[in-house]
Amino acid sequence: APASAPSNPSHFMKGAIIQLATGELKRVEDLQTQDFVRSAEVSGGLKIDSSMVVDIRASQQKPGLVSLHFTVGEQQSKVTIDVPPEHPFFVFGQGWSSCSPERTAQLYDLACHPLQVGDVCVSITLQQQP
Amino acid sequence: VPVFPWHSLVPFLAPTQSD
């Protein structure tokens, strides 16, 4: 997915069928942390990163969007992305979370926790080639 | 019924991207 999220992606709709890298099929609302960890392990070339939310503010560039500031991976690199408030992120050990759980429920019928500073989200990156 | 890959659900936050 691009760094800034596309609008209304149907793969977040409750009931959407997701294929894990192991080939297993699960509904988006049933996914667990381990599903992402295991999928990254069996996917060649992709790596899971822990991305901690360090700041959440209204986007200056794009009205109506939210700027999420992360520190990503071991290098704690700073990355900022602009997303719609209802865009869900998978938080380790917690599940789906967004800046506006009410809007996420309206748009995708997906139950969410409120995304907060300090939450550690699942993100992916390319594995460094030796 | 469409089937989506697991990695379409999570952001690709490449460490090289910084503020």
mmCIF file of N, CA, C and O in Angstrom, chain A residues 7-112:
data_model
loop_
_atom_site.group_PDB
_atom_site.id
_atom_site.type_symbol
_atom_site.label_atom_id
_atom_site.label_comp_id
_atom_site.label_asym_id
_atom_site.label_seq_id
_atom_site.Cartn_x
_atom_site.Cartn_y
_atom_site.Cartn_z
ATOM 1 N N SER A 7 -8.529 5.872 -0.573
ATOM 2 C CA SER A 7 -9.778 6.086 0.148
ATOM 3 C C SER A 7 -10.658 4.857 0.007
ATOM 4 O O SER A 7 -10.668 4.188 -0.998
ATOM 5 N N ASN A 8 -11.388 4.513 1.019
ATOM 6 C CA ASN A 8 -12.383 3.448 1.064
ATOM 7 C C ASN A 8 -11.881 2.130 0.497
ATOM 8 O O ASN A 8 -12.553 1.532 -0.346
ATOM 9 N N PRO A 9 -10.719 1.661 0.915
ATOM 10 C CA PRO A 9 -10.290 0.350 0.406
ATOM 11 C C PRO A 9 -11.208 -0.754 0.905
ATOM 12 O O PRO A 9 -11.478 -0.852 2.099
ATOM 13 N N SER A 10 -11.715 -1.578 -0.018
ATOM 14 C CA SER A 10 -12.732 -2.569 0.369
ATOM 15 C C SER A 10 -12.136 -3.695 1.211
ATOM 16 O O SER A 10 -12.872 -4.442 1.839
ATOM 17 N N HIS A 11 -10.792 -3.804 1.238
ATOM 18 C CA HIS A 11 -10.242 -4.910 2.030
ATOM 19 C C HIS A 11 -10.407 -4.651 3.519
ATOM 20 O O HIS A 11 -10.148 -5.532 4.331
ATOM 21 N N PHE A 12 -10.868 -3.433 3.908
ATOM 22 C CA PHE A 12 -11.126 -3.200 5.333
ATOM 23 C C PHE A 12 -12.596 -3.453 5.690
ATOM 24 O O PHE A 12 -12.980 -3.355 6.841
ATOM 25 N N MET A 13 -13.409 -3.758 4.672
ATOM 26 C CA MET A 13 -14.827 -3.993 4.953
ATOM 27 C C MET A 13 -14.980 -5.254 5.806
ATOM 28 O O MET A 13 -14.352 -6.294 5.488
ATOM 29 N N LYS A 14 -15.800 -5.192 6.853
ATOM 30 C CA LYS A 14 -16.058 -6.376 7.687
ATOM 31 C C LYS A 14 -16.487 -7.532 6.782
ATOM 32 O O LYS A 14 -17.300 -7.337 5.876
ATOM 33 N N GLY A 15 -15.909 -8.691 6.985
ATOM 34 C CA GLY A 15 -16.248 -9.849 6.161
ATOM 35 C C GLY A 15 -15.315 -10.035 4.984
ATOM 36 O O GLY A 15 -15.366 -11.083 4.326
ATOM 37 N N ALA A 16 -14.437 -9.041 4.743
ATOM 38 C CA ALA A 16 -13.515 -9.186 3.608
ATOM 39 C C ALA A 16 -12.580 -10.362 3.848
ATOM 40 O O ALA A 16 -12.150 -10.602 4.982
ATOM 41 N N ILE A 17 -12.370 -11.123 2.804
ATOM 42 C CA ILE A 17 -11.530 -12.339 2.921
ATOM 43 C C ILE A 17 -10.076 -11.953 2.647
ATOM 44 O O ILE A 17 -9.755 -11.371 1.615
ATOM 45 N N ILE A 18 -9.242 -12.293 3.642
ATOM 46 C CA ILE A 18 -7.814 -11.966 3.549
ATOM 47 C C ILE A 18 -7.010 -13.257 3.446
ATOM 48 O O ILE A 18 -7.267 -14.203 4.203
ATOM 49 N N GLN A 19 -6.079 -13.294 2.482
ATOM 50 C CA GLN A 19 -5.226 -14.484 2.370
ATOM 51 C C GLN A 19 -3.889 -14.233 3.039
ATOM 52 O O GLN A 19 -3.184 -13.277 2.691
ATOM 53 N N LEU A 20 -3.546 -15.079 4.028
ATOM 54 C CA LEU A 20 -2.249 -14.963 4.700
ATOM 55 C C LEU A 20 -1.186 -15.586 3.801
ATOM 56 O O LEU A 20 -1.503 -16.334 2.864
ATOM 57 N N ALA A 21 0.064 -15.311 4.104
ATOM 58 C CA ALA A 21 1.161 -15.831 3.264
ATOM 59 C C ALA A 21 1.226 -17.353 3.343
ATOM 60 O O ALA A 21 1.781 -18.022 2.473
ATOM 61 N N THR A 22 0.615 -17.901 4.410
ATOM 62 C CA THR A 22 0.600 -19.368 4.533
ATOM 63 C C THR A 22 -0.474 -19.978 3.629
ATOM 64 O O THR A 22 -0.596 -21.192 3.548
ATOM 65 N N GLY A 23 -1.272 -19.093 3.013
ATOM 66 C CA GLY A 23 -2.359 -19.605 2.164
ATOM 67 C C GLY A 23 -3.694 -19.656 2.884
ATOM 68 O O GLY A 23 -4.752 -19.758 2.276
ATOM 69 N N GLU A 24 -3.646 -19.544 4.215
ATOM 70 C CA GLU A 24 -4.895 -19.589 5.007
ATOM 71 C C GLU A 24 -5.757 -18.363 4.688
ATOM 72 O O GLU A 24 -5.222 -17.270 4.418
ATOM 73 N N LEU A 25 -7.078 -18.555 4.712
ATOM 74 C CA LEU A 25 -8.017 -17.456 4.478
ATOM 75 C C LEU A 25 -8.692 -17.083 5.788
ATOM 76 O O LEU A 25 -9.104 -17.955 6.550
ATOM 77 N N LYS A 26 -8.765 -15.777 6.085
ATOM 78 C CA LYS A 26 -9.414 -15.308 7.318
ATOM 79 C C LYS A 26 -10.211 -14.056 6.992
ATOM 80 O O LYS A 26 -9.909 -13.352 6.033
ATOM 81 N N ARG A 27 -11.205 -13.784 7.807
ATOM 82 C CA ARG A 27 -11.950 -12.534 7.665
ATOM 83 C C ARG A 27 -11.140 -11.423 8.319
ATOM 84 O O ARG A 27 -10.451 -11.640 9.320
ATOM 85 N N VAL A 28 -11.233 -10.234 7.747
ATOM 86 C CA VAL A 28 -10.409 -9.113 8.225
ATOM 87 C C VAL A 28 -10.623 -8.870 9.720
ATOM 88 O O VAL A 28 -9.674 -8.576 10.441
ATOM 89 N N GLU A 29 -11.854 -9.025 10.193
ATOM 90 C CA GLU A 29 -12.131 -8.738 11.609
ATOM 91 C C GLU A 29 -11.618 -9.828 12.546
ATOM 92 O O GLU A 29 -11.574 -9.638 13.765
ATOM 93 N N ASP A 30 -11.195 -10.981 11.989
ATOM 94 C CA ASP A 30 -10.720 -12.086 12.833
ATOM 95 C C ASP A 30 -9.196 -12.147 12.913
ATOM 96 O O ASP A 30 -8.646 -13.043 13.561
ATOM 97 N N LEU A 31 -8.520 -11.246 12.228
ATOM 98 C CA LEU A 31 -7.057 -11.320 12.185
ATOM 99 C C LEU A 31 -6.448 -11.066 13.556
ATOM 100 O O LEU A 31 -6.964 -10.269 14.351
ATOM 101 N N GLN A 32 -5.351 -11.802 13.823
ATOM 102 C CA GLN A 32 -4.621 -11.649 15.093
ATOM 103 C C GLN A 32 -3.199 -11.178 14.760
ATOM 104 O O GLN A 32 -2.724 -11.359 13.636
ATOM 105 N N THR A 33 -2.492 -10.673 15.771
ATOM 106 C CA THR A 33 -1.104 -10.219 15.569
ATOM 107 C C THR A 33 -0.259 -11.317 14.927
ATOM 108 O O THR A 33 0.486 -11.082 13.989
ATOM 109 N N GLN A 34 -0.454 -12.546 15.426
ATOM 110 C CA GLN A 34 0.354 -13.665 14.964
ATOM 111 C C GLN A 34 0.175 -13.916 13.457
ATOM 112 O O GLN A 34 1.089 -14.379 12.770
ATOM 113 N N ASP A 35 -0.992 -13.573 12.932
ATOM 114 C CA ASP A 35 -1.224 -13.788 11.506
ATOM 115 C C ASP A 35 -0.259 -12.937 10.670
ATOM 116 O O ASP A 35 0.281 -13.397 9.654
ATOM 117 N N PHE A 36 -0.046 -11.695 11.110
ATOM 118 C CA PHE A 36 0.858 -10.805 10.388
ATOM 119 C C PHE A 36 2.309 -11.250 10.587
ATOM 120 O O PHE A 36 3.091 -11.293 9.632
ATOM 121 N N VAL A 37 2.638 -11.601 11.829
ATOM 122 C CA VAL A 37 4.021 -12.010 12.132
ATOM 123 C C VAL A 37 4.376 -13.254 11.307
ATOM 124 O O VAL A 37 5.409 -13.300 10.633
ATOM 125 N N ARG A 38 3.469 -14.241 11.325
ATOM 126 C CA ARG A 38 3.718 -15.514 10.615
ATOM 127 C C ARG A 38 3.776 -15.264 9.108
ATOM 128 O O ARG A 38 4.646 -15.790 8.400
ATOM 129 N N SER A 39 2.919 -14.414 8.586
ATOM 130 C CA SER A 39 2.899 -14.135 7.139
ATOM 131 C C SER A 39 4.200 -13.487 6.708
ATOM 132 O O SER A 39 4.771 -13.824 5.671
ATOM 133 N N ALA A 40 4.698 -12.536 7.531
ATOM 134 C CA ALA A 40 5.961 -11.884 7.164
ATOM 135 C C ALA A 40 7.099 -12.906 7.179
ATOM 136 O O ALA A 40 7.973 -12.891 6.315
ATOM 137 N N GLU A 41 7.024 -13.835 8.146
ATOM 138 C CA GLU A 41 8.107 -14.829 8.254
ATOM 139 C C GLU A 41 8.181 -15.692 6.994
ATOM 140 O O GLU A 41 9.270 -16.011 6.498
ATOM 141 N N VAL A 42 7.030 -16.055 6.447
ATOM 142 C CA VAL A 42 7.054 -16.973 5.293
ATOM 143 C C VAL A 42 7.091 -16.234 3.968
ATOM 144 O O VAL A 42 7.241 -16.843 2.918
ATOM 145 N N SER A 43 6.996 -14.887 4.058
ATOM 146 C CA SER A 43 7.077 -14.119 2.801
ATOM 147 C C SER A 43 8.516 -13.768 2.516
ATOM 148 O O SER A 43 9.147 -13.103 3.321
ATOM 149 N N GLY A 44 9.045 -14.169 1.433
ATOM 150 C CA GLY A 44 10.418 -13.765 1.097
ATOM 151 C C GLY A 44 10.420 -12.285 0.775
ATOM 152 O O GLY A 44 9.507 -11.789 0.123
ATOM 153 N N GLY A 45 11.403 -11.555 1.302
ATOM 154 C CA GLY A 45 11.568 -10.173 0.887
ATOM 155 C C GLY A 45 10.803 -9.147 1.715
ATOM 156 O O GLY A 45 11.106 -7.958 1.695
ATOM 157 N N LEU A 46 9.781 -9.587 2.444
ATOM 158 C CA LEU A 46 9.035 -8.612 3.277
ATOM 159 C C LEU A 46 9.385 -8.797 4.752
ATOM 160 O O LEU A 46 9.656 -9.909 5.190
ATOM 161 N N LYS A 47 9.368 -7.709 5.462
ATOM 162 C CA LYS A 47 9.690 -7.768 6.891
ATOM 163 C C LYS A 47 8.651 -6.950 7.654
ATOM 164 O O LYS A 47 8.172 -5.926 7.145
ATOM 165 N N ILE A 48 8.325 -7.409 8.822
ATOM 166 C CA ILE A 48 7.376 -6.647 9.664
ATOM 167 C C ILE A 48 8.193 -5.699 10.527
ATOM 168 O O ILE A 48 9.231 -6.044 11.046
ATOM 169 N N ASP A 49 7.692 -4.461 10.649
ATOM 170 C CA ASP A 49 8.306 -3.497 11.541
ATOM 171 C C ASP A 49 7.320 -3.108 12.636
ATOM 172 O O ASP A 49 6.104 -3.155 12.407
ATOM 173 N N SER A 50 7.869 -2.705 13.770
ATOM 174 C CA SER A 50 7.035 -2.114 14.817
ATOM 175 C C SER A 50 7.092 -0.610 14.642
ATOM 176 O O SER A 50 8.181 -0.028 14.676
ATOM 177 N N SER A 51 5.957 -0.008 14.402
ATOM 178 C CA SER A 51 5.920 1.441 14.176
ATOM 179 C C SER A 51 5.112 2.102 15.280
ATOM 180 O O SER A 51 3.896 1.912 15.366
ATOM 181 N N MET A 52 5.827 2.865 16.128
ATOM 182 C CA MET A 52 5.123 3.475 17.266
ATOM 183 C C MET A 52 4.564 4.838 16.871
ATOM 184 O O MET A 52 5.261 5.660 16.258
ATOM 185 N N VAL A 53 3.313 5.062 17.246
ATOM 186 C CA VAL A 53 2.677 6.377 17.003
ATOM 187 C C VAL A 53 3.265 7.363 18.024
ATOM 188 O O VAL A 53 3.173 7.142 19.227
ATOM 189 N N VAL A 54 3.888 8.447 17.521
ATOM 190 C CA VAL A 54 4.480 9.428 18.442
ATOM 191 C C VAL A 54 3.713 10.749 18.417
ATOM 192 O O VAL A 54 3.871 11.572 19.320
ATOM 193 N N ASP A 55 2.888 10.943 17.383
ATOM 194 C CA ASP A 55 2.087 12.184 17.362
ATOM 195 C C ASP A 55 0.923 11.989 16.380
ATOM 196 O O ASP A 55 1.079 11.348 15.340
ATOM 197 N N ILE A 56 -0.219 12.556 16.732
ATOM 198 C CA ILE A 56 -1.413 12.517 15.870
ATOM 199 C C ILE A 56 -1.925 13.947 15.799
ATOM 200 O O ILE A 56 -2.199 14.547 16.830
ATOM 201 N N ARG A 57 -1.964 14.480 14.597
ATOM 202 C CA ARG A 57 -2.478 15.872 14.472
ATOM 203 C C ARG A 57 -3.221 15.997 13.141
ATOM 204 O O ARG A 57 -3.044 15.197 12.246
ATOM 205 N N ALA A 58 -4.019 17.071 13.035
ATOM 206 C CA ALA A 58 -4.734 17.338 11.772
ATOM 207 C C ALA A 58 -3.694 17.662 10.707
ATOM 208 O O ALA A 58 -2.711 18.360 10.974
ATOM 209 N N SER A 59 -3.883 17.141 9.507
ATOM 210 C CA SER A 59 -2.912 17.384 8.439
ATOM 211 C C SER A 59 -2.916 18.846 8.024
ATOM 212 O O SER A 59 -4.000 19.431 7.835
ATOM 213 N N GLN A 60 -1.732 19.415 7.893
ATOM 214 C CA GLN A 60 -1.637 20.829 7.433
ATOM 215 C C GLN A 60 -1.841 20.891 5.925
ATOM 216 O O GLN A 60 -2.434 21.813 5.386
ATOM 217 N N GLN A 61 -1.330 19.844 5.240
ATOM 218 C CA GLN A 61 -1.364 19.866 3.755
ATOM 219 C C GLN A 61 -2.730 19.439 3.207
ATOM 220 O O GLN A 61 -3.189 19.935 2.188
ATOM 221 N N LYS A 62 -3.349 18.470 3.869
ATOM 222 C CA LYS A 62 -4.570 17.898 3.275
ATOM 223 C C LYS A 62 -5.730 18.000 4.266
ATOM 224 O O LYS A 62 -5.840 17.185 5.191
ATOM 225 N N PRO A 63 -6.577 19.018 4.108
ATOM 226 C CA PRO A 63 -7.701 19.179 5.051
ATOM 227 C C PRO A 63 -8.550 17.911 5.134
ATOM 228 O O PRO A 63 -8.773 17.234 4.118
ATOM 229 N N GLY A 64 -8.973 17.595 6.377
ATOM 230 C CA GLY A 64 -9.836 16.416 6.553
ATOM 231 C C GLY A 64 -9.043 15.153 6.792
ATOM 232 O O GLY A 64 -9.590 14.142 7.224
ATOM 233 N N LEU A 65 -7.705 15.215 6.500
ATOM 234 C CA LEU A 65 -6.877 14.042 6.798
ATOM 235 C C LEU A 65 -6.145 14.259 8.117
ATOM 236 O O LEU A 65 -6.101 15.359 8.666
ATOM 237 N N VAL A 66 -5.571 13.141 8.610
ATOM 238 C CA VAL A 66 -4.809 13.187 9.862
ATOM 239 C C VAL A 66 -3.362 12.878 9.540
ATOM 240 O O VAL A 66 -3.085 11.995 8.718
ATOM 241 N N SER A 67 -2.434 13.610 10.154
ATOM 242 C CA SER A 67 -1.014 13.295 10.017
ATOM 243 C C SER A 67 -0.594 12.419 11.173
ATOM 244 O O SER A 67 -0.711 12.812 12.344
ATOM 245 N N LEU A 68 -0.159 11.208 10.819
ATOM 246 C CA LEU A 68 0.331 10.288 11.855
ATOM 247 C C LEU A 68 1.847 10.264 11.785
ATOM 248 O O LEU A 68 2.425 10.015 10.728
ATOM 249 N N HIS A 69 2.487 10.527 12.919
ATOM 250 C CA HIS A 69 3.953 10.519 13.005
ATOM 251 C C HIS A 69 4.357 9.235 13.710
ATOM 252 O O HIS A 69 3.880 8.963 14.822
ATOM 253 N N PHE A 70 5.246 8.457 13.027
ATOM 254 C CA PHE A 70 5.704 7.183 13.573
ATOM 255 C C PHE A 70 7.220 7.211 13.778
ATOM 256 O O PHE A 70 7.925 7.907 13.054
ATOM 257 N N THR A 71 7.693 6.376 14.690
ATOM 258 C CA THR A 71 9.102 5.977 14.685
ATOM 259 C C THR A 71 9.065 4.504 14.289
ATOM 260 O O THR A 71 8.276 3.725 14.855
ATOM 261 N N VAL A 72 9.874 4.184 13.266
ATOM 262 C CA VAL A 72 9.744 2.886 12.596
ATOM 263 C C VAL A 72 10.970 2.019 12.830
ATOM 264 O O VAL A 72 12.103 2.486 12.605
ATOM 265 N N GLY A 73 10.740 0.779 13.263
ATOM 266 C CA GLY A 73 11.787 -0.234 13.317
ATOM 267 C C GLY A 73 12.908 0.066 14.277
ATOM 268 O O GLY A 73 12.836 0.989 15.093
ATOM 269 N N GLU A 74 13.981 -0.782 14.134
ATOM 270 C CA GLU A 74 15.123 -0.654 15.057
ATOM 271 C C GLU A 74 15.759 0.717 14.940
ATOM 272 O O GLU A 74 16.207 1.305 15.917
ATOM 273 N N GLN A 75 15.812 1.273 13.712
ATOM 274 C CA GLN A 75 16.509 2.571 13.555
ATOM 275 C C GLN A 75 15.665 3.716 14.090
ATOM 276 O O GLN A 75 16.092 4.857 14.109
ATOM 277 N N GLN A 76 14.418 3.408 14.527
ATOM 278 C CA GLN A 76 13.548 4.498 15.030
ATOM 279 C C GLN A 76 13.472 5.639 14.015
ATOM 280 O O GLN A 76 13.481 6.818 14.358
ATOM 281 N N SER A 77 13.388 5.280 12.708
ATOM 282 C CA SER A 77 13.295 6.333 11.681
ATOM 283 C C SER A 77 11.960 7.045 11.822
ATOM 284 O O SER A 77 10.957 6.418 12.168
ATOM 285 N N LYS A 78 11.984 8.335 11.539
ATOM 286 C CA LYS A 78 10.724 9.121 11.642
ATOM 287 C C LYS A 78 10.022 9.056 10.295
ATOM 288 O O LYS A 78 10.613 9.388 9.273
ATOM 289 N N VAL A 79 8.764 8.613 10.312
ATOM 290 C CA VAL A 79 7.962 8.583 9.088
ATOM 291 C C VAL A 79 6.614 9.220 9.405
ATOM 292 O O VAL A 79 6.040 8.975 10.464
ATOM 293 N N THR A 80 6.132 10.039 8.485
ATOM 294 C CA THR A 80 4.812 10.677 8.663
ATOM 295 C C THR A 80 3.937 10.325 7.464
ATOM 296 O O THR A 80 4.406 10.375 6.326
ATOM 297 N N ILE A 81 2.715 9.930 7.751
ATOM 298 C CA ILE A 81 1.776 9.670 6.652
ATOM 299 C C ILE A 81 0.471 10.404 6.929
ATOM 300 O O ILE A 81 0.088 10.600 8.092
ATOM 301 N N ASP A 82 -0.187 10.825 5.874
ATOM 302 C CA ASP A 82 -1.492 11.490 5.978
ATOM 303 C C ASP A 82 -2.573 10.486 5.589
ATOM 304 O O ASP A 82 -2.505 9.888 4.513
ATOM 305 N N VAL A 83 -3.513 10.246 6.484
ATOM 306 C CA VAL A 83 -4.552 9.247 6.217
ATOM 307 C C VAL A 83 -5.918 9.801 6.633
ATOM 308 O O VAL A 83 -6.001 10.702 7.474
ATOM 309 N N PRO A 84 -6.997 9.227 6.071
ATOM 310 C CA PRO A 84 -8.329 9.586 6.581
ATOM 311 C C PRO A 84 -8.472 9.128 8.034
ATOM 312 O O PRO A 84 -7.876 8.113 8.419
ATOM 313 N N PRO A 85 -9.196 9.868 8.873
ATOM 314 C CA PRO A 85 -9.319 9.492 10.309
ATOM 315 C C PRO A 85 -9.862 8.080 10.511
ATOM 316 O O PRO A 85 -9.554 7.437 11.516
ATOM 317 N N GLU A 86 -10.622 7.597 9.570
ATOM 318 C CA GLU A 86 -11.234 6.273 9.734
ATOM 319 C C GLU A 86 -10.332 5.130 9.256
ATOM 320 O O GLU A 86 -10.697 3.951 9.385
ATOM 321 N N HIS A 87 -9.159 5.471 8.743
ATOM 322 C CA HIS A 87 -8.280 4.412 8.229
ATOM 323 C C HIS A 87 -7.788 3.543 9.384
ATOM 324 O O HIS A 87 -7.189 4.028 10.342
ATOM 325 N N PRO A 88 -8.060 2.209 9.338
ATOM 326 C CA PRO A 88 -7.665 1.346 10.455
ATOM 327 C C PRO A 88 -6.198 0.915 10.375
ATOM 328 O O PRO A 88 -5.685 0.661 9.275
ATOM 329 N N PHE A 89 -5.571 0.837 11.528
ATOM 330 C CA PHE A 89 -4.215 0.319 11.654
ATOM 331 C C PHE A 89 -4.275 -0.867 12.613
ATOM 332 O O PHE A 89 -5.087 -0.878 13.549
ATOM 333 N N PHE A 90 -3.402 -1.886 12.370
ATOM 334 C CA PHE A 90 -3.396 -3.048 13.254
ATOM 335 C C PHE A 90 -2.358 -2.806 14.332
ATOM 336 O O PHE A 90 -1.172 -2.683 14.055
ATOM 337 N N VAL A 91 -2.804 -2.713 15.583
ATOM 338 C CA VAL A 91 -1.910 -2.477 16.716
ATOM 339 C C VAL A 91 -1.543 -3.819 17.343
ATOM 340 O O VAL A 91 -2.427 -4.656 17.608
ATOM 341 N N PHE A 92 -0.207 -4.006 17.546
ATOM 342 C CA PHE A 92 0.253 -5.276 18.129
ATOM 343 C C PHE A 92 -0.505 -5.551 19.428
ATOM 344 O O PHE A 92 -0.626 -4.675 20.285
ATOM 345 N N GLY A 93 -1.015 -6.755 19.526
ATOM 346 C CA GLY A 93 -1.650 -7.193 20.779
ATOM 347 C C GLY A 93 -2.994 -6.554 21.055
ATOM 348 O O GLY A 93 -3.618 -6.837 22.093
ATOM 349 N N GLN A 94 -3.450 -5.686 20.155
ATOM 350 C CA GLN A 94 -4.726 -4.991 20.439
ATOM 351 C C GLN A 94 -5.735 -5.170 19.306
ATOM 352 O O GLN A 94 -6.935 -5.247 19.539
ATOM 353 N N GLY A 95 -5.254 -5.187 18.071
ATOM 354 C CA GLY A 95 -6.160 -5.339 16.941
ATOM 355 C C GLY A 95 -6.344 -4.014 16.217
ATOM 356 O O GLY A 95 -5.553 -3.083 16.345
ATOM 357 N N TRP A 96 -7.466 -3.944 15.489
ATOM 358 C CA TRP A 96 -7.706 -2.781 14.649
ATOM 359 C C TRP A 96 -7.980 -1.538 15.488
ATOM 360 O O TRP A 96 -8.717 -1.592 16.467
ATOM 361 N N SER A 97 -7.344 -0.439 15.078
ATOM 362 C CA SER A 97 -7.502 0.838 15.782
ATOM 363 C C SER A 97 -7.499 1.949 14.745
ATOM 364 O O SER A 97 -6.842 1.842 13.706
ATOM 365 N N SER A 98 -8.227 3.021 15.063
ATOM 366 C CA SER A 98 -8.208 4.165 14.133
ATOM 367 C C SER A 98 -8.400 5.444 14.937
ATOM 368 O O SER A 98 -8.779 5.402 16.119
ATOM 369 N N CYS A 99 -8.154 6.596 14.254
ATOM 370 C CA CYS A 99 -8.312 7.891 14.925
ATOM 371 C C CYS A 99 -9.789 8.204 15.131
ATOM 372 O O CYS A 99 -10.113 9.050 15.969
ATOM 373 N N SER A 100 -10.665 7.560 14.327
ATOM 374 C CA SER A 100 -12.115 7.800 14.491
ATOM 375 C C SER A 100 -12.853 6.466 14.383
ATOM 376 O O SER A 100 -13.384 6.122 13.311
ATOM 377 N N PRO A 101 -12.864 5.690 15.470
ATOM 378 C CA PRO A 101 -13.534 4.390 15.425
ATOM 379 C C PRO A 101 -14.991 4.459 14.975
ATOM 380 O O PRO A 101 -15.474 3.549 14.288
ATOM 381 N N GLU A 102 -15.653 5.588 15.294
ATOM 382 C CA GLU A 102 -17.068 5.702 14.880
ATOM 383 C C GLU A 102 -17.158 5.723 13.362
ATOM 384 O O GLU A 102 -17.986 5.036 12.762
ATOM 385 N N ARG A 103 -16.260 6.509 12.729
ATOM 386 C CA ARG A 103 -16.321 6.602 11.255
ATOM 387 C C ARG A 103 -15.880 5.299 10.611
ATOM 388 O O ARG A 103 -16.381 4.895 9.563
ATOM 389 N N THR A 104 -14.914 4.634 11.260
ATOM 390 C CA THR A 104 -14.485 3.324 10.727
ATOM 391 C C THR A 104 -15.659 2.359 10.734
ATOM 392 O O THR A 104 -15.898 1.639 9.762
ATOM 393 N N ALA A 105 -16.432 2.384 11.831
ATOM 394 C CA ALA A 105 -17.596 1.480 11.940
ATOM 395 C C ALA A 105 -18.638 1.844 10.878
ATOM 396 O O ALA A 105 -19.226 0.978 10.228
ATOM 397 N N GLN A 106 -18.849 3.170 10.691
ATOM 398 C CA GLN A 106 -19.838 3.596 9.673
ATOM 399 C C GLN A 106 -19.428 3.132 8.285
ATOM 400 O O GLN A 106 -20.228 2.620 7.502
ATOM 401 N N LEU A 107 -18.148 3.322 7.975
ATOM 402 C CA LEU A 107 -17.682 3.105 6.593
ATOM 403 C C LEU A 107 -17.395 1.641 6.295
ATOM 404 O O LEU A 107 -17.703 1.136 5.209
ATOM 405 N N TYR A 108 -16.800 0.936 7.295
ATOM 406 C CA TYR A 108 -16.352 -0.433 7.012
ATOM 407 C C TYR A 108 -17.069 -1.461 7.880
ATOM 408 O O TYR A 108 -16.843 -2.656 7.744
ATOM 409 N N ASP A 109 -17.876 -1.007 8.837
ATOM 410 C CA ASP A 109 -18.577 -1.923 9.759
ATOM 411 C C ASP A 109 -17.555 -2.746 10.564
ATOM 412 O O ASP A 109 -17.833 -3.863 11.000
ATOM 413 N N LEU A 110 -16.349 -2.182 10.688
ATOM 414 C CA LEU A 110 -15.256 -2.867 11.384
ATOM 415 C C LEU A 110 -15.078 -2.244 12.771
ATOM 416 O O LEU A 110 -14.872 -1.030 12.884
ATOM 417 N N ALA A 111 -15.146 -3.075 13.801
ATOM 418 C CA ALA A 111 -14.994 -2.559 15.176
ATOM 419 C C ALA A 111 -13.532 -2.201 15.405
ATOM 420 O O ALA A 111 -12.636 -2.966 15.034
ATOM 421 N N CYS A 112 -13.296 -1.045 16.010
ATOM 422 C CA CYS A 112 -11.932 -0.535 16.204
ATOM 423 C C CYS A 112 -11.733 0.024 17.595
ATOM 424 O O CYS A 112 -12.697 0.491 18.215
#
